[in-house]
């Protein structure tokens, strides 16, 4: 199904998914607790996940 | 204003361009358009960091909803494939009629519409895609046909959720809205039947299928209209799909559509192979009953409250107490998993399973679903950033202002845009239902017709909405080729949209 991936490629995608799927929750709870630094941390985490998807998907 | 409109267009345009021209995977193109949407929302549309963060979280919740179904659908497909059930089902369909076009219309038009009536939320595409490949249809075409064939049934499908959403957001009288919607969706029904024939075998197949499509399409449209007129909204698509399946069953008995020459398949073997899908239908019907769904829905659910957010340009997203509630026990993904479990037990009893099947299909499913899940999350999060920063609304508003008196011709395409952005007919109706009603009042045209045109566009948009296309490609061994499926389907979507929008325009002229 789709292009064949190496083990490293799959690990990168799995990491990308993990970051994309958790980053927004970090941001959400940071907004709820008014923690500016964690809002940025959550957004950065999501962006790194997206960057990995852009480079490896 | 034009500059802002063009800026709002860039993320969608980039997504389509990257998927269609350089043929990037939807995950890669989705990630690129997410970066563009984020930068534009912050730099040009006045979204602050809180709004962007919350929009991403809303997108993630919607993405989880869709992704769960993708994983369950692929798992069910792998189970059916590994046990030989897919091959048995294909043999069963081939034995019913030797006419290949009738087989395709049965599975890819009438049966998928029936499934849309009872299940929806991507389940019909997840179920019918593999069936079409087993009938010898190429994976890309199978995904395209499944998406195309079910689109007309979406508004009154999945217990009419999209229609009832439109009623809620517009406040219009349900019977009036239902009848106009059924008229436009009826036109779309015949058009999708013809399109499925054309997609399968070109002009020759379309001409050959014309009498069948006209007869069955007419009957399905009429059934949907009558049920809608009788206020039986929740079964309008189901009833229409059933009538279509029954008519093809009757037609297959006539000498013109001779029985298949291939090896005959006993009814018992066919039904055993079909058992997980029968279980899925039964489960879908069961949870649609309110006395079953109500306690189950509230048992285990995931949802988050969201505060009000606003951009510096004045776009407001109202606070919601529970956004995109995922009720674990009634979620379509759970129903598919339960159906897979029932299928596994039946197949094991009939000695159709090989040793180590559970581990094998779980590993295969995880490997296959990684990329589609990322694609879904990227695209839905992009859409939500656009929606919550007012970019999508600005796109629609610009189109409406540009069209002026010809707006009714554009109204269907606004519905398509909404579905493309949100991934669902309900989402499109939520986003643009009130906008269409207000524009109709402003222009002095019939608001019922324009809102019917909106939901027809929302239904047709299902055939190109990336979140649904990913479901189709995931189950037909075409993952990563979403751009090609969208490229195939977009011309049908626009052509059928044009036909229904012209019909809507004529109706508004007649009702002035």
Coordinates of C-alpha atoms in Angstrom, one line a residue:
Chain A
X1 CA 0.0 0.0 0.0
X2 CA 1.7 3.2 -1.1
X3 CA 5.5 3.5 -1.4
X4 CA 7.6 1.0 0.4
X5 CA 9.3 2.5 3.5
X6 CA 12.5 1.5 5.3
X7 CA 12.5 0.9 9.0
X8 CA 14.0 4.4 9.6
X9 CA 11.3 6.0 7.4
X10 CA 8.6 4.3 9.4
X11 CA 10.1 5.3 12.7
X12 CA 10.3 8.9 11.5
X13 CA 6.7 8.8 10.5
X14 CA 5.7 7.2 13.8
X15 CA 7.6 10.0 15.6
X16 CA 5.8 12.6 13.4
X17 CA 2.4 11.1 14.3
X18 CA 3.3 11.1 18.0
X19 CA 4.3 14.8 17.9
X20 CA 1.3 15.9 15.8
X21 CA -1.1 14.0 18.0
X22 CA 0.2 15.3 21.3
X23 CA 1.4 18.8 20.5
X24 CA -2.1 20.3 20.3
X25 CA -3.1 18.8 23.6
X26 CA 0.0 20.3 25.3
X27 CA -1.1 23.7 23.8
X28 CA -4.7 23.2 24.9
X29 CA -3.8 22.5 28.6
X30 CA -1.2 25.3 28.5
X31 CA -3.9 27.7 27.4
X32 CA -6.2 26.4 30.1
X33 CA -3.5 27.0 32.7
X34 CA -2.3 30.3 31.1
X35 CA 1.3 29.0 30.7
X36 CA 2.7 30.9 27.8
X37 CA 5.9 28.9 27.6
X38 CA 4.0 25.6 27.3
X39 CA 1.7 27.2 24.6
X40 CA 4.8 27.8 22.5
X41 CA 6.2 24.4 23.5
X42 CA 3.1 22.7 22.3
X43 CA 3.0 24.6 19.0
X44 CA 6.7 23.9 18.5
X45 CA 6.1 20.2 19.1
X46 CA 3.3 20.2 16.5
X47 CA 5.4 22.1 14.0
X48 CA 8.3 19.6 14.4
X49 CA 5.9 16.8 13.7
X50 CA 4.6 18.6 10.6
X51 CA 8.2 19.2 9.5
X52 CA 9.0 15.5 9.8
X53 CA 5.8 14.7 7.8
X54 CA 6.9 17.2 5.2
X55 CA 10.4 15.7 4.9
X56 CA 9.6 12.0 5.3
X57 CA 6.0 11.2 4.2
Chain B
X1 CA -10.2 42.8 -0.1
X2 CA -9.1 40.9 -3.3
X3 CA -5.6 40.5 -1.8
X4 CA -7.0 39.0 1.4
X5 CA -9.3 36.7 -0.7
X6 CA -6.3 35.5 -2.7
X7 CA -4.3 34.9 0.5
X8 CA -7.2 32.9 1.9
X9 CA -7.2 30.8 -1.2
X10 CA -3.4 29.9 -1.0
X11 CA -3.6 27.0 1.6
X12 CA -6.3 25.2 -0.4
X13 CA -4.7 26.0 -3.7
X14 CA -1.3 24.8 -2.4
X15 CA -2.8 21.5 -1.1
X16 CA -4.5 20.7 -4.4
X17 CA -1.5 21.8 -6.5
X18 CA 1.0 19.7 -4.5
X19 CA -1.2 16.6 -4.5
X20 CA -2.1 16.8 -8.2
X21 CA 0.9 18.3 -10.0
X22 CA 4.1 17.0 -8.3
X23 CA 1.9 14.2 -6.9
X24 CA 3.0 14.6 -3.3
X25 CA 1.4 12.3 -0.8
X26 CA -1.5 13.9 1.1
X27 CA 0.5 13.8 4.3
X28 CA 3.3 15.8 2.8
X29 CA 1.0 18.3 1.0
X30 CA -1.1 18.6 4.1
X31 CA 1.9 19.4 6.3
X32 CA 3.0 22.1 3.7
X33 CA -0.5 23.7 3.6
X34 CA -0.6 23.6 7.4
X35 CA 2.5 25.7 7.6
X36 CA 1.1 28.2 5.0
X37 CA -2.3 28.4 6.9
X38 CA -0.5 29.0 10.2
X39 CA 1.7 31.8 8.9
X40 CA -1.2 33.5 7.1
X41 CA -3.6 33.2 10.0
X42 CA -1.0 34.8 12.3
X43 CA 0.5 37.4 9.9
X44 CA -2.6 38.5 7.9
X45 CA -5.8 37.4 9.5
X46 CA -5.2 38.6 13.0
X47 CA -5.2 35.2 14.8
X48 CA -3.3 35.2 18.1
X49 CA -1.4 32.2 19.4
X50 CA -4.3 31.0 21.6
X51 CA -6.7 30.9 18.7
X52 CA -4.2 29.0 16.6
X53 CA -3.4 26.6 19.3
X54 CA -7.1 25.9 20.1
X55 CA -7.9 25.6 16.3
X56 CA -5.2 22.9 16.1
X57 CA -6.6 21.1 19.0
X58 CA -10.1 21.1 17.5
X59 CA -8.6 19.8 14.3
X60 CA -6.8 17.1 16.2
X61 CA -10.1 16.0 17.8
X62 CA -11.8 15.8 14.4
X63 CA -8.8 14.0 12.9
X64 CA -8.9 11.4 15.7
X65 CA -12.5 10.8 14.9
X66 CA -11.7 10.1 11.2
X67 CA -8.5 8.2 11.8
X68 CA -10.1 5.8 14.2
X69 CA -12.5 4.8 11.4
X70 CA -9.5 4.5 8.9
X71 CA -7.7 2.1 11.3
X72 CA -10.8 0.0 11.9
X73 CA -11.8 -0.1 8.2
X74 CA -8.3 -1.2 7.1
X75 CA -8.2 -3.9 9.8
X76 CA -11.6 -5.3 8.7
X77 CA -10.4 -5.2 5.1
X78 CA -7.1 -7.1 6.0
X79 CA -9.1 -9.7 7.9
X80 CA -11.5 -10.3 5.0
X81 CA -8.5 -10.3 2.6
X82 CA -6.4 -12.7 4.7
X83 CA -9.2 -15.2 5.1
X84 CA -10.2 -15.2 1.4
X85 CA -13.6 -13.6 2.2
X86 CA -13.1 -10.7 -0.3
X87 CA -12.5 -13.2 -3.1
X88 CA -15.7 -15.1 -2.1
X89 CA -17.7 -11.9 -2.1
X90 CA -16.4 -11.0 -5.5
X91 CA -17.4 -14.5 -6.8
X92 CA -20.8 -14.0 -5.3
X93 CA -21.4 -10.7 -7.0
X94 CA -20.1 -12.1 -10.3
X95 CA -22.4 -15.1 -10.0
X96 CA -25.4 -12.8 -9.5
X97 CA -25.0 -11.3 -12.9
X98 CA -22.5 -11.7 -15.7
X99 CA -22.9 -8.1 -16.7
X100 CA -19.8 -6.3 -15.3
X101 CA -21.4 -2.9 -15.5
X102 CA -24.4 -4.0 -13.5
X103 CA -22.1 -5.5 -10.9
X104 CA -20.3 -2.1 -10.6
X105 CA -23.6 -0.2 -10.4
X106 CA -24.9 -2.6 -7.7
X107 CA -21.8 -2.3 -5.5
X108 CA -20.5 1.2 -6.4
X109 CA -23.8 3.1 -6.6
X110 CA -26.8 1.4 -5.0
X111 CA -25.2 -0.6 -2.3
X112 CA -22.8 2.1 -1.2
X113 CA -25.8 4.5 -1.1
X114 CA -27.7 2.1 1.1
X115 CA -24.6 1.8 3.4
X116 CA -24.4 5.6 3.5
X117 CA -28.0 5.6 4.7
X118 CA -27.4 3.4 7.7
X119 CA -23.7 4.1 8.6
X120 CA -22.1 7.1 6.9
X121 CA -19.0 8.8 8.3
X122 CA -16.7 7.1 5.7
X123 CA -17.9 3.6 6.5
X124 CA -19.5 3.0 3.0
X125 CA -16.3 4.0 1.3
X126 CA -14.3 1.8 3.6
X127 CA -16.5 -1.2 2.9
X128 CA -17.2 -0.8 -0.8
X129 CA -13.7 0.1 -1.9
X130 CA -12.2 -3.4 -1.3
X131 CA -15.3 -5.0 -2.8
X132 CA -14.8 -3.1 -6.1
X133 CA -11.1 -4.1 -6.2
X134 CA -12.2 -7.7 -5.8
X135 CA -14.4 -7.2 -8.8
X136 CA -11.3 -6.4 -10.8
X137 CA -11.5 -2.6 -10.6
X138 CA -8.1 -0.9 -10.3
X139 CA -7.4 0.5 -6.8
X140 CA -7.5 4.1 -7.8
X141 CA -10.7 3.7 -9.8
X142 CA -12.2 1.7 -6.9
X143 CA -11.6 4.5 -4.4
X144 CA -12.9 7.0 -6.9
X145 CA -16.1 5.1 -7.7
X146 CA -16.9 4.4 -4.0
X147 CA -16.5 8.1 -3.3
X148 CA -18.5 9.2 -6.3
X149 CA -21.3 6.6 -5.9
X150 CA -22.3 7.4 -2.4
X151 CA -22.1 11.2 -2.6
X152 CA -25.7 11.9 -3.5
X153 CA -26.9 10.0 -0.5
X154 CA -24.9 11.9 2.1
X155 CA -27.4 14.6 3.1
X156 CA -30.1 12.1 4.2
X157 CA -27.5 9.5 5.0
X158 CA -26.1 8.5 8.5
X159 CA -29.6 9.1 9.9
X160 CA -29.9 12.5 8.1
X161 CA -27.4 14.2 10.4
X162 CA -26.3 16.6 7.7
X163 CA -29.9 17.6 6.9
X164 CA -30.8 18.0 10.5
X165 CA -27.7 20.1 11.0
X166 CA -28.9 22.4 8.2
X167 CA -32.3 22.7 9.8
X168 CA -30.7 23.7 13.1
X169 CA -28.4 26.3 11.7
X170 CA -30.9 27.9 9.3
X171 CA -34.0 27.6 11.4
X172 CA -36.0 26.9 8.2
X173 CA -39.1 24.7 8.0
X174 CA -37.8 21.1 7.7
X175 CA -40.5 19.7 5.3
X176 CA -39.9 22.5 2.8
X177 CA -36.2 22.2 3.0
X178 CA -36.3 18.4 2.7
X179 CA -38.4 18.5 -0.5
X180 CA -36.1 21.0 -2.3
X181 CA -33.1 19.1 -1.1
X182 CA -34.5 15.8 -2.3
X183 CA -35.2 17.3 -5.8
X184 CA -31.6 18.5 -6.2
X185 CA -30.1 15.4 -4.7
X186 CA -32.3 13.3 -7.0
X187 CA -30.7 15.0 -10.0
X188 CA -27.3 14.3 -8.4
X189 CA -28.4 10.7 -7.9
X190 CA -28.9 10.1 -11.7
X191 CA -25.7 12.1 -12.5
X192 CA -23.6 10.0 -10.1
X193 CA -24.9 6.8 -11.6
X194 CA -24.0 8.0 -15.1
X195 CA -20.6 9.1 -13.8
X196 CA -19.9 5.7 -12.1
X197 CA -20.7 4.1 -15.5
X198 CA -18.4 6.5 -17.3
X199 CA -15.6 6.1 -14.8
X200 CA -15.8 2.4 -15.2
X201 CA -15.9 2.0 -19.0
X202 CA -16.0 5.4 -20.7
X203 CA -18.6 6.7 -23.0
X204 CA -19.5 3.2 -24.2
X205 CA -20.4 2.0 -20.7
X206 CA -22.3 5.3 -20.0
X207 CA -24.5 4.9 -23.1
X208 CA -25.0 1.2 -22.3
X209 CA -25.9 1.9 -18.7
X210 CA -28.1 4.9 -19.5
X211 CA -31.5 3.0 -19.4
X212 CA -30.5 1.1 -16.2
X213 CA -29.3 4.3 -14.5
X214 CA -32.3 6.3 -15.6
X215 CA -34.7 3.7 -14.3
X216 CA -32.9 3.0 -11.0
X217 CA -31.8 6.6 -10.5
X218 CA -35.4 7.7 -11.1
X219 CA -36.7 5.1 -8.6
X220 CA -34.1 6.0 -6.0
X221 CA -34.7 9.7 -6.4
X222 CA -38.5 9.3 -6.2
X223 CA -38.2 7.1 -3.1
X224 CA -35.9 9.6 -1.4
X225 CA -38.3 12.5 -2.3
X226 CA -41.4 10.6 -1.0
X227 CA -39.7 9.7 2.3
X228 CA -38.4 13.2 2.7
X229 CA -41.9 14.6 1.9
X230 CA -43.4 12.1 4.5
X231 CA -40.9 13.6 7.1
X232 CA -39.0 10.3 7.3
X233 CA -35.7 12.1 6.9
X234 CA -33.6 9.5 8.7
X235 CA -34.5 6.7 6.4
X236 CA -34.7 8.6 3.1
X237 CA -31.3 7.5 1.8
X238 CA -31.5 4.0 3.3
X239 CA -34.9 3.4 1.6
X240 CA -33.6 4.8 -1.7
X241 CA -30.5 2.6 -1.6
X242 CA -32.6 -0.4 -0.8
X243 CA -34.9 0.2 -3.7
X244 CA -31.9 0.6 -6.0
X245 CA -30.4 -2.7 -4.8
X246 CA -33.7 -4.5 -5.2
X247 CA -34.1 -3.2 -8.7
X248 CA -30.7 -4.4 -9.7
X249 CA -31.5 -7.8 -8.1
X250 CA -34.6 -8.0 -10.2
X251 CA -32.9 -6.9 -13.4
X252 CA -30.2 -9.5 -13.0
X253 CA -32.9 -12.1 -13.5
X254 CA -33.7 -10.9 -17.0
X255 CA -32.0 -12.6 -20.0
X256 CA -30.3 -9.3 -20.9
X257 CA -28.2 -9.4 -17.8
X258 CA -27.4 -13.1 -17.9
X259 CA -26.0 -14.8 -14.9
X260 CA -22.2 -15.1 -14.5
X261 CA -20.3 -17.9 -16.2
X262 CA -17.8 -18.1 -13.4
X263 CA -17.7 -20.7 -10.7
X264 CA -21.0 -20.7 -8.8
X265 CA -20.9 -19.6 -5.2
X266 CA -23.3 -21.2 -2.7
X267 CA -25.4 -18.7 -0.8
X268 CA -24.0 -20.1 2.4
X269 CA -20.4 -19.4 1.5
X270 CA -21.3 -15.9 0.2
X271 CA -23.1 -15.0 3.4
X272 CA -20.2 -16.4 5.5
X273 CA -17.8 -14.2 3.6
X274 CA -20.2 -11.3 3.9
X275 CA -20.8 -11.9 7.7
X276 CA -18.7 -9.0 9.1
X277 CA -20.4 -6.6 6.7
X278 CA -23.8 -7.9 7.6
X279 CA -22.8 -7.6 11.3
X280 CA -21.8 -4.0 10.6
X281 CA -25.2 -3.2 9.0
X282 CA -27.0 -4.8 12.0
X283 CA -24.8 -2.9 14.5
X284 CA -25.4 0.4 12.6
X285 CA -29.1 0.0 12.6
X286 CA -29.1 -1.0 16.3
X287 CA -27.1 2.1 17.4
X288 CA -29.4 4.3 15.3
X289 CA -32.2 3.5 17.7
X290 CA -32.4 6.2 20.3
X291 CA -33.0 3.9 23.2
X292 CA -29.7 2.1 22.3
X293 CA -27.6 5.1 21.3
X294 CA -28.5 7.4 24.1
X295 CA -27.1 5.4 27.0
X296 CA -24.1 4.1 24.9
X297 CA -23.2 7.6 23.7
X298 CA -22.9 9.0 27.2
X299 CA -21.0 5.9 28.6
X300 CA -17.5 6.6 27.4
X301 CA -16.9 9.8 25.5
X302 CA -14.0 12.1 24.7
X303 CA -14.6 15.8 24.2
X304 CA -13.2 19.0 25.3
X305 CA -14.7 22.4 26.1
X306 CA -13.4 25.4 24.1
X307 CA -13.5 29.1 25.1
X308 CA -14.5 31.9 22.7
X309 CA -11.7 33.1 20.5
X310 CA -11.6 36.1 18.1
X311 CA -9.2 37.5 15.6
X312 CA -8.1 41.2 15.5
X313 CA -10.2 41.5 12.3
X314 CA -13.3 40.7 14.3
X315 CA -13.9 37.1 13.4
X316 CA -15.5 35.3 16.4
X317 CA -15.5 31.6 17.2
X318 CA -18.2 31.0 19.9
X319 CA -17.4 29.0 23.0
X320 CA -18.5 25.3 22.9
X321 CA -19.1 23.1 25.9
X322 CA -18.1 19.9 24.2
X323 CA -16.5 19.9 20.8
X324 CA -16.5 16.9 18.4
X325 CA -17.6 14.4 21.0
X326 CA -16.2 11.0 20.3
X327 CA -18.6 8.5 21.9
X328 CA -16.4 5.4 22.0
X329 CA -19.3 2.8 22.1
X330 CA -21.2 4.3 19.1
X331 CA -18.3 5.6 17.0
X332 CA -18.4 4.1 13.5
X333 CA -14.8 2.8 14.1
X334 CA -16.0 0.8 17.1
X335 CA -18.8 -0.7 15.1
X336 CA -16.4 -1.7 12.4
X337 CA -14.1 -3.3 15.0
X338 CA -17.0 -5.2 16.5
X339 CA -18.0 -6.3 13.1
X340 CA -14.4 -7.5 12.5
X341 CA -14.4 -9.4 15.7
X342 CA -17.7 -11.1 14.8
X343 CA -16.3 -11.9 11.3
X344 CA -13.1 -13.3 12.9
X345 CA -15.2 -15.7 15.1
X346 CA -17.3 -16.8 12.1
X347 CA -14.2 -17.3 9.9
X348 CA -12.4 -19.2 12.6
X349 CA -15.4 -21.5 13.2
X350 CA -15.5 -22.2 9.4
X351 CA -11.7 -22.9 9.4
X352 CA -11.0 -19.9 7.1
X353 CA -8.3 -18.5 9.4
X354 CA -4.6 -19.4 9.2
X355 CA -2.3 -19.5 12.3
X356 CA -1.0 -16.2 13.5
X357 CA -3.7 -14.2 11.7
X358 CA -4.4 -11.7 14.5
X359 CA -0.8 -10.6 14.9
X360 CA -0.3 -10.5 11.1
X361 CA -3.3 -8.3 10.3
X362 CA -2.7 -6.0 13.3
X363 CA 0.9 -5.4 12.2
X364 CA -0.1 -4.9 8.5
X365 CA -2.9 -2.5 9.6
X366 CA -0.5 -0.4 11.7
X367 CA 2.0 -0.2 8.8
X368 CA -0.7 0.7 6.3
X369 CA -2.4 3.4 8.5
X370 CA 0.6 5.4 9.6
X371 CA 0.8 7.7 6.6
X372 CA -3.0 8.1 6.1
X373 CA -3.4 9.1 9.7
X374 CA -0.7 11.8 9.5
X375 CA -2.4 13.0 6.2
X376 CA -5.8 13.2 7.9
X377 CA -4.5 15.1 10.9
X378 CA -2.5 17.5 8.8
X379 CA -5.4 18.3 6.5
X380 CA -8.1 18.6 9.2
X381 CA -5.8 20.8 11.3
X382 CA -5.2 23.0 8.3
X383 CA -8.9 23.3 7.7
X384 CA -9.6 24.2 11.3
X385 CA -6.9 26.9 11.4
X386 CA -8.5 28.4 8.2
X387 CA -12.0 28.1 9.5
X388 CA -11.2 29.6 12.9
X389 CA -9.2 32.5 11.5
X390 CA -12.1 33.4 9.2
X391 CA -10.2 32.5 6.0
X392 CA -12.8 30.0 4.7
X393 CA -15.7 32.3 5.3
X394 CA -13.8 35.1 3.5
X395 CA -13.4 32.8 0.5
X396 CA -17.1 32.1 0.3
X397 CA -18.1 35.7 0.9
X398 CA -15.8 36.9 -1.9
X399 CA -17.3 34.4 -4.3
X400 CA -20.8 35.5 -3.3
X401 CA -20.1 39.2 -3.8
X402 CA -18.4 38.5 -7.1
X403 CA -21.3 36.5 -8.4
X404 CA -24.1 39.0 -7.6
X405 CA -27.4 38.0 -9.2
X406 CA -25.9 34.8 -10.5
X407 CA -25.2 33.7 -6.9
X408 CA -27.6 30.8 -7.1
X409 CA -25.3 29.2 -9.7
X410 CA -22.4 29.5 -7.2
X411 CA -24.3 28.3 -4.1
X412 CA -23.7 24.6 -4.7
X413 CA -19.9 25.3 -5.1
X414 CA -20.0 27.1 -1.7
X415 CA -21.3 23.8 -0.3
X416 CA -18.6 21.9 -2.0
X417 CA -16.0 24.2 -0.6
X418 CA -17.3 23.7 2.9
X419 CA -17.2 20.0 2.6
X420 CA -13.7 20.1 1.1
X421 CA -12.6 22.3 4.1
X422 CA -14.3 20.4 6.9
X423 CA -14.5 16.9 5.4
X424 CA -18.2 16.5 5.9
X425 CA -21.6 17.6 4.6
X426 CA -22.6 18.4 8.2
X427 CA -19.5 20.6 8.6
X428 CA -20.2 22.4 5.4
X429 CA -23.8 23.0 6.5
X430 CA -22.7 24.3 9.9
X431 CA -20.2 26.6 8.3
X432 CA -22.3 28.0 5.4
X433 CA -26.0 27.2 6.1
X434 CA -26.8 30.5 7.7
X435 CA -24.6 32.3 5.2
X436 CA -26.6 30.9 2.3
X437 CA -29.9 31.7 4.0
X438 CA -28.9 35.3 4.6
X439 CA -27.5 35.8 1.1
X440 CA -30.8 34.4 -0.4
X441 CA -32.7 37.0 1.7
X442 CA -30.4 39.8 0.6
X443 CA -30.8 38.9 -3.1
X444 CA -34.6 38.3 -2.7
X445 CA -34.4 34.7 -3.9
X446 CA -36.0 31.6 -2.4
X447 CA -34.0 30.7 0.7
X448 CA -35.2 27.1 0.7
X449 CA -33.8 26.4 -2.7
X450 CA -30.4 28.0 -1.9
X451 CA -30.1 26.1 1.3
X452 CA -31.0 22.9 -0.6
X453 CA -28.3 23.8 -3.1
X454 CA -25.9 24.3 -0.1
X455 CA -26.5 20.8 1.2
X456 CA -26.3 19.3 -2.3
X457 CA -22.9 20.9 -2.7
X458 CA -21.9 19.6 0.8
X459 CA -22.9 16.1 -0.3
X460 CA -21.1 16.3 -3.6
X461 CA -18.0 17.6 -1.9
X462 CA -17.7 14.2 -0.2
X463 CA -16.2 12.8 -3.3
X464 CA -13.2 15.1 -3.1
X465 CA -12.9 15.9 0.6
X466 CA -9.3 14.9 1.5
X467 CA -10.4 13.4 4.8
X468 CA -12.8 11.0 3.0
X469 CA -10.4 10.4 0.1
X470 CA -7.8 9.1 2.6
X471 CA -10.4 6.5 3.8
X472 CA -10.9 5.4 0.2
X473 CA -7.2 5.1 -0.7
X474 CA -6.3 3.4 2.6
X475 CA -8.6 0.4 1.9
X476 CA -7.9 0.0 -1.8
X477 CA -4.1 -0.3 -1.7
X478 CA -3.8 3.2 -3.1
X479 CA -2.5 5.0 0.0
X480 CA -0.4 8.0 -0.8
X481 CA -2.2 8.6 -4.1
X482 CA -5.0 10.8 -2.8
X483 CA -4.0 13.6 -5.2
X484 CA -4.7 11.3 -8.2
X485 CA -8.1 10.3 -6.7
X486 CA -9.0 14.0 -6.1
X487 CA -7.8 14.8 -9.6
X488 CA -10.1 12.1 -11.1
X489 CA -13.1 13.0 -9.0
X490 CA -12.9 16.8 -9.1
X491 CA -14.2 17.0 -12.7
X492 CA -17.2 14.9 -11.9
X493 CA -17.8 16.9 -8.7
X494 CA -17.7 20.2 -10.6
X495 CA -19.8 18.9 -13.5
X496 CA -22.6 17.5 -11.3
X497 CA -22.3 20.6 -9.1
X498 CA -22.9 22.7 -12.2
X499 CA -25.9 20.7 -13.3
X500 CA -27.5 20.9 -9.8
X501 CA -26.7 24.6 -9.4
X502 CA -28.2 25.5 -12.8
X503 CA -31.3 23.5 -11.6
X504 CA -31.3 25.6 -8.4
X505 CA -30.9 28.8 -10.3
X506 CA -33.9 27.9 -12.6
X507 CA -36.0 27.1 -9.5
X508 CA -35.2 30.4 -7.9
X509 CA -36.2 32.2 -11.2
X510 CA -39.5 30.2 -11.3
X511 CA -40.2 30.9 -7.6
X512 CA -39.6 34.7 -7.8

